[in-house]
Tab-separated table of C-alpha atoms in Angstrom:
chain	number	residue	atom	x	y	z
A	1	UNK	CA	-0.553	25.866	-23.458
A	2	UNK	CA	2.889	24.289	-23.846
A	3	UNK	CA	3.210	20.545	-23.469
A	4	UNK	CA	3.998	19.916	-19.802
A	5	UNK	CA	6.628	17.406	-18.811
A	6	UNK	CA	5.304	14.334	-16.990
A	7	UNK	CA	7.602	12.449	-14.607
A	8	UNK	CA	6.226	9.217	-13.113
A	9	UNK	CA	7.185	6.910	-10.276
A	10	UNK	CA	6.280	3.672	-8.569
A	11	UNK	CA	6.888	2.724	-4.953
A	12	UNK	CA	7.784	-0.836	-3.946
A	13	UNK	CA	7.329	-1.517	-0.225
A	14	UNK	CA	9.298	-4.610	0.793
A	15	UNK	CA	8.402	-6.406	4.012
A	16	UNK	CA	6.577	-9.414	5.458
A	17	UNK	CA	5.543	-7.279	8.441
A	18	UNK	CA	3.255	-5.072	6.321
A	19	UNK	CA	1.558	-8.054	4.649
A	20	UNK	CA	1.074	-9.942	7.917
A	21	UNK	CA	-0.505	-6.873	9.534
A	22	UNK	CA	2.144	-6.731	12.261
A	23	UNK	CA	3.154	-3.240	11.163
A	24	UNK	CA	1.033	-0.506	9.602
A	25	UNK	CA	2.986	1.008	6.729
A	26	UNK	CA	3.805	4.686	7.230
A	27	UNK	CA	5.787	5.228	4.043
A	28	UNK	CA	3.170	5.020	1.285
A	29	UNK	CA	1.294	8.140	2.330
A	30	UNK	CA	4.478	10.096	3.036
A	31	UNK	CA	6.020	9.228	-0.351
A	32	UNK	CA	2.719	9.965	-2.140
A	33	UNK	CA	2.503	13.462	-0.630
A	34	UNK	CA	6.193	14.115	-1.280
A	35	UNK	CA	5.954	13.097	-4.949
A	36	UNK	CA	2.906	15.287	-5.551
A	37	UNK	CA	4.647	18.230	-3.889
A	38	UNK	CA	7.815	17.981	-6.016
A	39	UNK	CA	6.093	17.284	-9.348
A	40	UNK	CA	6.414	13.517	-9.763
A	41	UNK	CA	3.299	11.419	-10.381
A	42	UNK	CA	3.130	8.318	-8.245
A	43	UNK	CA	1.319	5.884	-10.547
A	44	UNK	CA	1.581	2.579	-8.684
A	45	UNK	CA	2.458	1.128	-5.294
A	46	UNK	CA	3.226	-2.519	-4.579
A	47	UNK	CA	3.864	-4.313	-1.317
A	48	UNK	CA	5.778	-7.617	-1.580
A	49	UNK	CA	7.276	-9.991	1.022
A	50	UNK	CA	10.972	-10.414	1.870
A	51	UNK	CA	11.323	-13.011	-0.907
A	52	UNK	CA	13.921	-12.716	-3.644
A	53	UNK	CA	11.735	-13.779	-6.577
A	54	UNK	CA	8.940	-11.421	-5.604
A	55	UNK	CA	11.349	-8.481	-5.248
A	56	UNK	CA	13.259	-9.210	-8.469
A	57	UNK	CA	10.164	-9.425	-10.644
A	58	UNK	CA	8.503	-6.365	-9.116
A	59	UNK	CA	11.713	-4.315	-9.524
A	60	UNK	CA	12.063	-5.302	-13.165
A	61	UNK	CA	8.422	-4.653	-14.045
A	62	UNK	CA	8.262	-1.304	-12.304
A	63	UNK	CA	11.637	0.152	-13.318
A	64	UNK	CA	10.729	-0.504	-16.961
A	65	UNK	CA	7.340	1.131	-16.658
A	66	UNK	CA	7.994	4.398	-14.776
A	67	UNK	CA	10.549	7.220	-14.725
A	68	UNK	CA	11.629	6.227	-11.203
A	69	UNK	CA	11.178	3.253	-8.925
A	70	UNK	CA	11.555	3.864	-5.189
A	71	UNK	CA	11.830	0.939	-2.778
A	72	UNK	CA	11.498	0.986	1.006
A	73	UNK	CA	12.554	-1.688	3.468
A	74	UNK	CA	14.932	-4.612	3.738
A	75	UNK	CA	18.322	-2.866	3.912
A	76	UNK	CA	19.188	-3.480	7.578
A	77	UNK	CA	21.757	-5.840	9.123
A	78	UNK	CA	19.612	-8.936	9.683
A	79	UNK	CA	19.241	-12.057	7.556
A	80	UNK	CA	15.748	-11.034	6.405
A	81	UNK	CA	17.166	-7.854	4.843
A	82	UNK	CA	17.630	-9.013	1.254
A	83	UNK	CA	16.690	-5.934	-0.746
A	84	UNK	CA	20.209	-4.900	-1.848
A	85	UNK	CA	21.031	-8.388	-3.127
A	86	UNK	CA	17.642	-8.806	-4.815
A	87	UNK	CA	17.917	-5.398	-6.513
A	88	UNK	CA	21.437	-6.244	-7.755
A	89	UNK	CA	20.051	-9.477	-9.198
A	90	UNK	CA	17.185	-7.611	-10.877
A	91	UNK	CA	19.650	-5.094	-12.351
A	92	UNK	CA	21.991	-7.862	-13.492
A	93	UNK	CA	25.013	-6.385	-11.683
A	94	UNK	CA	27.325	-7.696	-8.983
A	95	UNK	CA	27.203	-6.704	-5.348
A	96	UNK	CA	29.786	-6.475	-2.603
A	97	UNK	CA	30.983	-4.449	0.363
A	98	UNK	CA	31.229	-0.911	-0.974
A	99	UNK	CA	34.394	0.993	0.053
A	100	UNK	CA	32.551	4.274	0.590
A	101	UNK	CA	29.838	2.622	2.671
A	102	UNK	CA	32.442	0.690	4.695
A	103	UNK	CA	34.277	3.936	5.482
A	104	UNK	CA	31.055	5.554	6.705
A	105	UNK	CA	30.107	2.558	8.838
A	106	UNK	CA	33.601	2.035	10.329
A	107	UNK	CA	33.782	5.706	11.340
A	108	UNK	CA	30.314	5.512	12.909
A	109	UNK	CA	31.074	2.250	14.746
A	110	UNK	CA	34.402	3.616	16.054
A	111	UNK	CA	32.691	6.723	17.445
A	112	UNK	CA	29.979	4.648	19.107
A	113	UNK	CA	32.424	1.933	20.241
A	114	UNK	CA	30.397	-0.672	18.321
A	115	UNK	CA	32.031	-3.806	17.010
A	116	UNK	CA	32.062	-4.047	13.200
A	117	UNK	CA	30.390	-7.455	13.134
A	118	UNK	CA	29.711	-9.257	9.828
A	119	UNK	CA	25.993	-8.537	10.302
A	120	UNK	CA	26.583	-4.797	10.750
A	121	UNK	CA	28.896	-4.743	7.739
A	122	UNK	CA	26.177	-6.327	5.588
A	123	UNK	CA	24.745	-2.812	5.500
A	124	UNK	CA	27.714	-1.846	3.280
A	125	UNK	CA	26.594	-4.299	0.577
A	126	UNK	CA	25.813	-2.083	-2.404
A	127	UNK	CA	25.344	-3.100	-6.064
A	128	UNK	CA	28.398	-2.321	-8.203
A	129	UNK	CA	28.040	1.040	-9.916
A	130	UNK	CA	25.382	2.444	-7.570
A	131	UNK	CA	25.656	5.883	-5.996
A	132	UNK	CA	25.050	6.226	-2.261
A	133	UNK	CA	22.124	8.019	-0.610
A	134	UNK	CA	22.965	9.746	2.646
A	135	UNK	CA	21.406	8.526	5.892
A	136	UNK	CA	21.690	11.425	8.337
A	137	UNK	CA	20.248	9.336	11.182
A	138	UNK	CA	21.960	5.960	11.354
A	139	UNK	CA	24.635	6.297	8.623
A	140	UNK	CA	23.996	3.006	6.742
A	141	UNK	CA	23.267	4.397	3.271
A	142	UNK	CA	20.564	3.854	0.688
A	143	UNK	CA	21.575	3.747	-2.944
A	144	UNK	CA	20.586	4.688	-6.449
A	145	UNK	CA	21.318	2.728	-9.610
A	146	UNK	CA	19.876	4.268	-12.772
A	147	UNK	CA	16.208	4.928	-12.093
A	148	UNK	CA	16.024	2.596	-9.079
A	149	UNK	CA	16.224	4.321	-5.692
A	150	UNK	CA	16.573	2.085	-2.630
A	151	UNK	CA	15.542	3.567	0.733
A	152	UNK	CA	15.273	2.310	4.305
A	153	UNK	CA	12.006	1.016	5.766
A	154	UNK	CA	12.147	2.846	9.108
A	155	UNK	CA	10.071	5.956	8.298
A	156	UNK	CA	12.409	8.500	9.928
A	157	UNK	CA	15.390	7.107	7.981
A	158	UNK	CA	13.410	6.789	4.755
A	159	UNK	CA	12.440	10.452	5.052
A	160	UNK	CA	15.989	11.786	5.409
A	161	UNK	CA	17.111	9.603	2.498
A	162	UNK	CA	14.260	10.964	0.376
A	163	UNK	CA	15.353	14.509	1.244
A	164	UNK	CA	18.898	13.636	0.185
A	165	UNK	CA	17.959	12.191	-3.216
A	166	UNK	CA	15.155	14.581	-4.197
A	167	UNK	CA	17.372	17.426	-5.515
A	168	UNK	CA	18.907	14.935	-7.986
A	169	UNK	CA	15.564	13.906	-9.458
A	170	UNK	CA	14.021	15.091	-12.667
A	171	UNK	CA	10.624	16.606	-11.876
A	172	UNK	CA	7.672	17.691	-13.981
A	173	UNK	CA	4.685	19.950	-13.703
A	174	UNK	CA	3.251	20.110	-10.190
A	175	UNK	CA	-0.340	18.916	-9.877
A	176	UNK	CA	-2.565	21.600	-8.309
A	177	UNK	CA	-5.625	20.615	-6.311
A	178	UNK	CA	-8.831	22.255	-5.137
A	179	UNK	CA	-11.406	20.683	-2.833
A	180	UNK	CA	-15.090	21.483	-2.373
A	181	UNK	CA	-16.584	20.070	0.825
A	182	UNK	CA	-20.275	19.230	0.950
A	183	UNK	CA	-22.494	17.973	3.752
A	184	UNK	CA	-24.210	15.807	1.172
A	185	UNK	CA	-24.045	12.239	-0.055
A	186	UNK	CA	-22.151	11.643	-3.302
A	187	UNK	CA	-25.325	10.523	-5.030
A	188	UNK	CA	-26.842	14.003	-4.752
A	189	UNK	CA	-24.097	15.648	-6.772
A	190	UNK	CA	-22.968	12.792	-9.002
A	191	UNK	CA	-24.933	13.775	-12.118
A	192	UNK	CA	-23.853	17.429	-11.988
A	193	UNK	CA	-20.291	16.357	-11.253
A	194	UNK	CA	-20.160	13.866	-14.139
A	195	UNK	CA	-21.468	16.519	-16.554
A	196	UNK	CA	-18.879	18.969	-15.244
A	197	UNK	CA	-16.091	16.439	-15.851
A	198	UNK	CA	-17.204	16.260	-19.496
A	199	UNK	CA	-17.050	20.069	-19.776
A	200	UNK	CA	-13.489	20.119	-18.387
A	201	UNK	CA	-11.944	16.855	-19.619
A	202	UNK	CA	-8.436	18.189	-18.904
A	203	UNK	CA	-9.192	18.642	-15.181
A	204	UNK	CA	-9.249	15.338	-13.252
A	205	UNK	CA	-12.234	15.174	-10.909
A	206	UNK	CA	-12.800	12.736	-8.072
A	207	UNK	CA	-15.420	12.407	-5.363
A	208	UNK	CA	-14.621	11.071	-1.868
A	209	UNK	CA	-17.367	10.266	0.615
A	210	UNK	CA	-16.793	9.886	4.321
A	211	UNK	CA	-18.794	9.048	7.415
A	212	UNK	CA	-18.096	10.507	10.813
A	213	UNK	CA	-20.329	10.741	13.872
A	214	UNK	CA	-23.061	9.154	11.769
A	215	UNK	CA	-23.010	12.055	9.297
A	216	UNK	CA	-22.137	11.710	5.653
A	217	UNK	CA	-20.032	14.207	3.751
A	218	UNK	CA	-18.390	14.375	0.359
A	219	UNK	CA	-15.270	16.044	-0.898
A	220	UNK	CA	-15.106	16.919	-4.574
A	221	UNK	CA	-11.470	17.126	-5.627
A	222	UNK	CA	-10.319	18.790	-8.851
A	223	UNK	CA	-6.749	18.401	-10.096
A	224	UNK	CA	-4.771	19.928	-12.932
A	225	UNK	CA	-1.263	21.092	-13.708
A	226	UNK	CA	-2.815	24.246	-15.218
A	227	UNK	CA	-3.854	26.589	-12.420
A	228	UNK	CA	-6.043	28.768	-14.667
A	229	UNK	CA	-8.078	25.817	-15.930
A	230	UNK	CA	-8.321	24.454	-12.396
A	231	UNK	CA	-9.573	27.774	-11.095
A	232	UNK	CA	-12.132	28.095	-13.914
A	233	UNK	CA	-13.415	24.550	-13.379
A	234	UNK	CA	-13.667	25.026	-9.621
A	235	UNK	CA	-15.525	28.350	-9.825
A	236	UNK	CA	-17.957	27.020	-12.406
A	237	UNK	CA	-18.668	23.933	-10.298
A	238	UNK	CA	-19.269	26.018	-7.169
A	239	UNK	CA	-21.710	28.244	-9.074
A	240	UNK	CA	-23.597	25.224	-10.376
A	241	UNK	CA	-23.754	23.595	-6.944
A	242	UNK	CA	-25.066	26.839	-5.402
A	243	UNK	CA	-27.657	27.244	-8.157
A	244	UNK	CA	-28.893	23.748	-7.272
A	245	UNK	CA	-28.823	24.517	-3.527
A	246	UNK	CA	-26.220	21.816	-2.971
A	247	UNK	CA	-23.548	24.141	-1.601
B	1	UNK	CA	3.513	-33.008	10.769
B	2	UNK	CA	0.688	-33.121	8.225
B	3	UNK	CA	0.939	-30.875	5.198
B	4	UNK	CA	-0.935	-27.692	6.107
B	5	UNK	CA	-3.230	-26.020	3.619
B	6	UNK	CA	-2.040	-22.639	2.339
B	7	UNK	CA	-4.594	-20.108	1.114
B	8	UNK	CA	-3.211	-16.907	-0.422
B	9	UNK	CA	-4.591	-13.505	-1.326
B	10	UNK	CA	-3.716	-10.195	-2.927
B	11	UNK	CA	-5.285	-6.818	-2.259
B	12	UNK	CA	-5.778	-4.256	-5.027
B	13	UNK	CA	-6.440	-0.738	-3.737
B	14	UNK	CA	-8.033	1.386	-6.468
B	15	UNK	CA	-7.926	5.154	-6.191
B	16	UNK	CA	-6.153	8.284	-7.408
B	17	UNK	CA	-6.543	9.802	-3.945
B	18	UNK	CA	-4.151	7.314	-2.347
B	19	UNK	CA	-1.478	7.826	-5.035
B	20	UNK	CA	-1.746	11.621	-4.932
B	21	UNK	CA	-1.390	11.634	-1.147
B	22	UNK	CA	-4.749	13.320	-0.636
B	23	UNK	CA	-5.974	10.373	1.421
B	24	UNK	CA	-4.000	8.019	3.652
B	25	UNK	CA	-5.145	4.463	2.956
B	26	UNK	CA	-6.756	2.776	5.966
B	27	UNK	CA	-7.655	-0.506	4.304
B	28	UNK	CA	-4.287	-2.195	3.720
B	29	UNK	CA	-3.456	-2.651	7.395
B	30	UNK	CA	-7.006	-3.694	8.297
B	31	UNK	CA	-7.182	-6.310	5.521
B	32	UNK	CA	-3.674	-7.577	6.380
B	33	UNK	CA	-4.600	-8.147	10.034
B	34	UNK	CA	-7.936	-9.708	9.082
B	35	UNK	CA	-6.323	-12.159	6.628
B	36	UNK	CA	-3.720	-13.259	9.160
B	37	UNK	CA	-6.417	-13.776	11.786
B	38	UNK	CA	-8.616	-15.978	9.576
B	39	UNK	CA	-5.821	-18.042	8.023
B	40	UNK	CA	-5.266	-16.437	4.624
B	41	UNK	CA	-1.787	-15.256	3.620
B	42	UNK	CA	-1.751	-11.815	2.090
B	43	UNK	CA	1.115	-12.087	-0.403
B	44	UNK	CA	0.881	-8.840	-2.347
B	45	UNK	CA	-0.767	-5.430	-2.298
B	46	UNK	CA	-1.028	-3.041	-5.226
B	47	UNK	CA	-2.361	0.487	-5.433
B	48	UNK	CA	-3.443	1.668	-8.899
B	49	UNK	CA	-5.234	4.794	-10.151
B	50	UNK	CA	-8.864	5.033	-11.318
B	51	UNK	CA	-7.804	4.075	-14.863
B	52	UNK	CA	-9.380	1.179	-16.711
B	53	UNK	CA	-6.211	-0.277	-18.235
B	54	UNK	CA	-4.363	-0.226	-14.921
B	55	UNK	CA	-7.253	-1.932	-13.116
B	56	UNK	CA	-7.845	-4.560	-15.813
B	57	UNK	CA	-4.239	-5.677	-15.979
B	58	UNK	CA	-3.744	-5.735	-12.213
B	59	UNK	CA	-6.971	-7.756	-11.750
B	60	UNK	CA	-5.927	-10.298	-14.352
B	61	UNK	CA	-2.380	-10.706	-13.028
B	62	UNK	CA	-3.410	-11.014	-9.402
B	63	UNK	CA	-6.469	-13.253	-9.761
B	64	UNK	CA	-4.348	-15.751	-11.678
B	65	UNK	CA	-1.588	-15.752	-9.083
B	66	UNK	CA	-3.414	-16.044	-5.730
B	67	UNK	CA	-6.334	-17.962	-4.208
B	68	UNK	CA	-8.285	-14.724	-3.766
B	69	UNK	CA	-8.072	-11.175	-5.032
B	70	UNK	CA	-9.751	-8.479	-2.944
B	71	UNK	CA	-10.249	-4.996	-4.352
B	72	UNK	CA	-11.169	-1.820	-2.465
B	73	UNK	CA	-12.472	1.449	-3.888
B	74	UNK	CA	-14.216	2.783	-6.953
B	75	UNK	CA	-17.740	1.361	-6.543
B	76	UNK	CA	-19.625	4.559	-5.645
B	77	UNK	CA	-22.072	6.631	-7.715
B	78	UNK	CA	-19.701	9.139	-9.327
B	79	UNK	CA	-18.088	9.097	-12.771
B	80	UNK	CA	-14.658	8.256	-11.307
B	81	UNK	CA	-16.047	4.998	-9.863
B	82	UNK	CA	-15.105	2.571	-12.615
B	83	UNK	CA	-14.140	-0.547	-10.668
B	84	UNK	CA	-17.229	-2.665	-11.468
B	85	UNK	CA	-16.941	-2.011	-15.210
B	86	UNK	CA	-13.171	-2.566	-15.228
B	87	UNK	CA	-13.488	-5.837	-13.283
B	88	UNK	CA	-16.205	-7.054	-15.692
B	89	UNK	CA	-13.861	-6.264	-18.573
B	90	UNK	CA	-10.999	-8.127	-16.885
B	91	UNK	CA	-13.264	-11.136	-16.285
B	92	UNK	CA	-14.554	-11.025	-19.851
B	93	UNK	CA	-18.198	-10.869	-18.780
B	94	UNK	CA	-21.010	-8.390	-19.384
B	95	UNK	CA	-22.252	-5.868	-16.849
B	96	UNK	CA	-25.594	-4.210	-16.243
B	97	UNK	CA	-28.025	-3.051	-13.593
B	98	UNK	CA	-28.485	-6.090	-11.363
B	99	UNK	CA	-32.111	-6.813	-10.343
B	100	UNK	CA	-31.172	-7.801	-6.776
B	101	UNK	CA	-29.039	-4.685	-6.317
B	102	UNK	CA	-31.738	-2.473	-7.844
B	103	UNK	CA	-34.313	-3.875	-5.393
B	104	UNK	CA	-32.018	-3.127	-2.446
B	105	UNK	CA	-31.288	0.395	-3.641
B	106	UNK	CA	-34.910	1.263	-4.518
B	107	UNK	CA	-36.089	0.119	-1.058
B	108	UNK	CA	-33.336	2.172	0.602
B	109	UNK	CA	-34.029	5.273	-1.506
B	110	UNK	CA	-37.804	5.026	-0.849
B	111	UNK	CA	-37.246	4.838	2.906
B	112	UNK	CA	-34.877	7.819	2.830
B	113	UNK	CA	-37.015	9.738	0.307
B	114	UNK	CA	-34.045	9.917	-2.063
B	115	UNK	CA	-34.544	10.199	-5.790
B	116	UNK	CA	-33.290	7.159	-7.742
B	117	UNK	CA	-31.084	9.216	-10.042
B	118	UNK	CA	-29.059	7.571	-12.828
B	119	UNK	CA	-25.898	8.274	-10.791
B	120	UNK	CA	-27.287	6.545	-7.690
B	121	UNK	CA	-28.456	3.598	-9.774
B	122	UNK	CA	-24.941	3.169	-11.187
B	123	UNK	CA	-24.227	1.482	-7.852
B	124	UNK	CA	-26.433	-1.416	-9.039
B	125	UNK	CA	-24.060	-2.144	-11.943
B	126	UNK	CA	-22.760	-5.644	-11.230
B	127	UNK	CA	-20.951	-8.048	-13.598
B	128	UNK	CA	-23.241	-10.800	-14.935
B	129	UNK	CA	-22.977	-13.932	-12.801
B	130	UNK	CA	-21.536	-12.258	-9.702
B	131	UNK	CA	-22.941	-12.829	-6.229
B	132	UNK	CA	-23.640	-9.800	-4.038
B	133	UNK	CA	-21.809	-8.856	-0.842
B	134	UNK	CA	-23.959	-7.237	1.801
B	135	UNK	CA	-23.341	-3.612	2.780
B	136	UNK	CA	-24.935	-3.173	6.205
B	137	UNK	CA	-24.130	0.553	6.256
B	138	UNK	CA	-25.153	2.171	3.000
B	139	UNK	CA	-26.824	-0.760	1.153
B	140	UNK	CA	-25.027	-0.459	-2.230
B	141	UNK	CA	-23.460	-3.932	-2.439
B	142	UNK	CA	-20.019	-5.276	-3.187
B	143	UNK	CA	-19.754	-8.415	-5.274
B	144	UNK	CA	-17.863	-11.630	-5.782
B	145	UNK	CA	-17.145	-13.323	-9.082
B	146	UNK	CA	-15.068	-16.492	-8.790
B	147	UNK	CA	-12.008	-15.602	-6.735
B	148	UNK	CA	-12.388	-11.832	-7.220
B	149	UNK	CA	-14.002	-9.996	-4.310
B	150	UNK	CA	-14.902	-6.338	-4.864
B	151	UNK	CA	-15.313	-4.174	-1.768
B	152	UNK	CA	-16.003	-0.492	-1.078
B	153	UNK	CA	-13.207	2.001	-0.417
B	154	UNK	CA	-14.762	3.777	2.577
B	155	UNK	CA	-13.149	1.834	5.461
B	156	UNK	CA	-16.307	1.385	7.551
B	157	UNK	CA	-18.191	-0.012	4.543
B	158	UNK	CA	-15.238	-2.157	3.432
B	159	UNK	CA	-15.115	-3.680	6.918
B	160	UNK	CA	-18.771	-4.755	7.032
B	161	UNK	CA	-18.463	-6.201	3.533
B	162	UNK	CA	-15.376	-8.149	4.610
B	163	UNK	CA	-17.323	-9.526	7.582
B	164	UNK	CA	-20.118	-10.585	5.231
B	165	UNK	CA	-17.858	-12.443	2.768
B	166	UNK	CA	-15.380	-14.026	5.207
B	167	UNK	CA	-17.539	-17.039	6.237
B	168	UNK	CA	-17.698	-18.046	2.546
B	169	UNK	CA	-13.932	-18.087	2.106
B	170	UNK	CA	-11.674	-21.092	2.107
B	171	UNK	CA	-9.058	-20.607	4.829
B	172	UNK	CA	-5.843	-22.401	5.735
B	173	UNK	CA	-3.568	-22.793	8.698
B	174	UNK	CA	-3.411	-19.711	10.889
B	175	UNK	CA	0.037	-18.139	11.215
B	176	UNK	CA	1.089	-17.852	14.873
B	177	UNK	CA	3.472	-15.116	15.973
B	178	UNK	CA	5.767	-14.419	18.908
B	179	UNK	CA	7.695	-11.217	19.505
B	180	UNK	CA	10.819	-10.594	21.584
B	181	UNK	CA	11.410	-6.920	22.359
B	182	UNK	CA	14.963	-5.674	22.931
B	183	UNK	CA	16.331	-2.286	23.894
B	184	UNK	CA	19.162	-2.955	21.478
B	185	UNK	CA	20.075	-2.097	17.925
B	186	UNK	CA	19.476	-4.817	15.338
B	187	UNK	CA	23.175	-5.057	14.646
B	188	UNK	CA	23.863	-6.394	18.133
B	189	UNK	CA	21.678	-9.449	17.668
B	190	UNK	CA	21.883	-9.985	13.925
B	191	UNK	CA	24.535	-12.721	13.953
B	192	UNK	CA	22.815	-14.771	16.674
B	193	UNK	CA	19.477	-14.245	14.967
B	194	UNK	CA	20.750	-15.336	11.543
B	195	UNK	CA	22.258	-18.498	13.049
B	196	UNK	CA	18.980	-19.190	14.831
B	197	UNK	CA	17.049	-18.871	11.564
B	198	UNK	CA	19.302	-21.583	10.112
B	199	UNK	CA	18.533	-23.861	13.077
B	200	UNK	CA	14.790	-23.403	12.591
B	201	UNK	CA	14.359	-22.981	8.819
B	202	UNK	CA	10.617	-23.734	9.118
B	203	UNK	CA	10.020	-20.758	11.434
B	204	UNK	CA	10.057	-17.405	9.616
B	205	UNK	CA	12.091	-14.822	11.520
B	206	UNK	CA	12.159	-11.071	10.981
B	207	UNK	CA	13.759	-8.169	12.803
B	208	UNK	CA	12.125	-4.728	13.039
B	209	UNK	CA	14.015	-1.735	14.411
B	210	UNK	CA	12.337	1.416	15.612
B	211	UNK	CA	13.366	4.789	16.977
B	212	UNK	CA	11.369	6.711	19.519
B	213	UNK	CA	12.431	9.519	21.840
B	214	UNK	CA	15.927	9.113	20.449
B	215	UNK	CA	16.118	5.518	21.715
B	216	UNK	CA	16.557	2.533	19.474
B	217	UNK	CA	14.744	-0.746	19.985
B	218	UNK	CA	14.298	-3.945	18.023
B	219	UNK	CA	11.490	-6.446	17.800
B	220	UNK	CA	12.383	-9.982	16.799
B	221	UNK	CA	9.308	-11.620	15.304
B	222	UNK	CA	8.997	-15.389	14.825
B	223	UNK	CA	6.145	-16.860	12.773
B	224	UNK	CA	4.957	-20.393	12.094
B	225	UNK	CA	1.734	-22.295	11.557
B	226	UNK	CA	3.079	-24.944	13.986
B	227	UNK	CA	2.704	-23.668	17.543
B	228	UNK	CA	5.072	-26.281	19.027
B	229	UNK	CA	7.918	-25.397	16.684
B	230	UNK	CA	7.230	-21.702	17.246
B	231	UNK	CA	7.370	-22.135	20.995
B	232	UNK	CA	10.576	-24.177	20.802
B	233	UNK	CA	12.262	-21.630	18.530
B	234	UNK	CA	11.188	-18.714	20.732
B	235	UNK	CA	12.366	-20.297	23.989
B	236	UNK	CA	15.703	-21.295	22.494
B	237	UNK	CA	16.255	-17.782	21.149
B	238	UNK	CA	15.420	-16.183	24.491
B	239	UNK	CA	17.902	-18.490	26.255
B	240	UNK	CA	20.607	-17.630	23.786
B	241	UNK	CA	19.954	-13.879	24.047
B	242	UNK	CA	20.072	-14.096	27.853
B	243	UNK	CA	23.293	-16.116	27.761
B	244	UNK	CA	24.795	-13.288	25.698
B	245	UNK	CA	23.373	-10.637	28.036
B	246	UNK	CA	21.279	-9.209	25.209
B	247	UNK	CA	17.915	-9.799	26.900
């Protein structure tokens, strides 16, 4: 088996509204699924408030630790949108009204007969040296500087920006998954499952209980980038569960 | 105005399944709303995988930085449940089968005619010196050691544990919120809103756009622990928006 390439990422969600409970985040799960699908391993998520110090230190810790850092939130026109400036500060580069972003916004405003107010033009503030990420919905762009990728917080806009940037990303081996569903409590299969993990140390195994309608069930999830090993581990586990009348 | 007491918290969500996208987290939003309601400010959330090093360093960073650190996930019976051991390591204390937890589990197993397997009894592993948090659903307890509060990952169980521990927590001033809804884009109100924030620097103001059915709307959210200042800031903003035919 050749050494497989591993590409990692972190997601930084920026916004008081998530931490106060006013808004339920819809980006974490979407980004997690997207990363798994394209072959990037999401290794950490953080949620921080709209505060410069918190953003700057999270950006610097996470961009150093992972292949990519994605951020969501805080790039709109209002005074609480401080992500672009905070990211520029973290990167140690200047920031100003970007000519390319201004052209996009002016064209959009002209078509919609909107006034190019100073607040609206704040959305053209882009760190010097960054490339733009296309926003097919509301034009105001995201941006990428090195391994830092800055996306909108509104889920629909975040999603089109993610589609725009994904073809430019380095990706690694795609994690394959199998799931075995049991109408059993975790405790009934835990010893067999732990022994099975030792037999297949290269296949990551997790157990997820759930309750619904007063009934307990468990999903055993096996994950590997090697589909043959995954298939072998899954079949062997199913056989063992059947032999013990657990499946 | 007397100095109001501020109590802060972080939430550490532990679990590969959230990062891989297999499971959509349901605890972050619930904990965020709960903290706001009881007068604790949630200042940071992190999601890390079921890996000892990642858990240990996140626990140590976050417990030092905030009044409380809550964790969710990784306290079940299976081999991937390593939270209790990792937290003990972070705290620098020993861990073993806790007599109180064993008594609870043995009574529960006897009643349900379940065998007390080694895997099931893993759920009695509690760091030395921790107090137990009651689990009214499935008995296996959470625990508290100092300012670190370890809860289950299954939302229903996490919620009853949170109810059990909340009366023991120090709480501060409760953040009050008002919301003004506009059928307008953010950009139309951003200049007025930014000026208003400068007039009321003690009232935190945020703007949240959303799209639905192709229509754009914006919610202006004002937050303060002082209900009089909040009311004054909200009324003044509404007047100004009306005067500009924006509301």
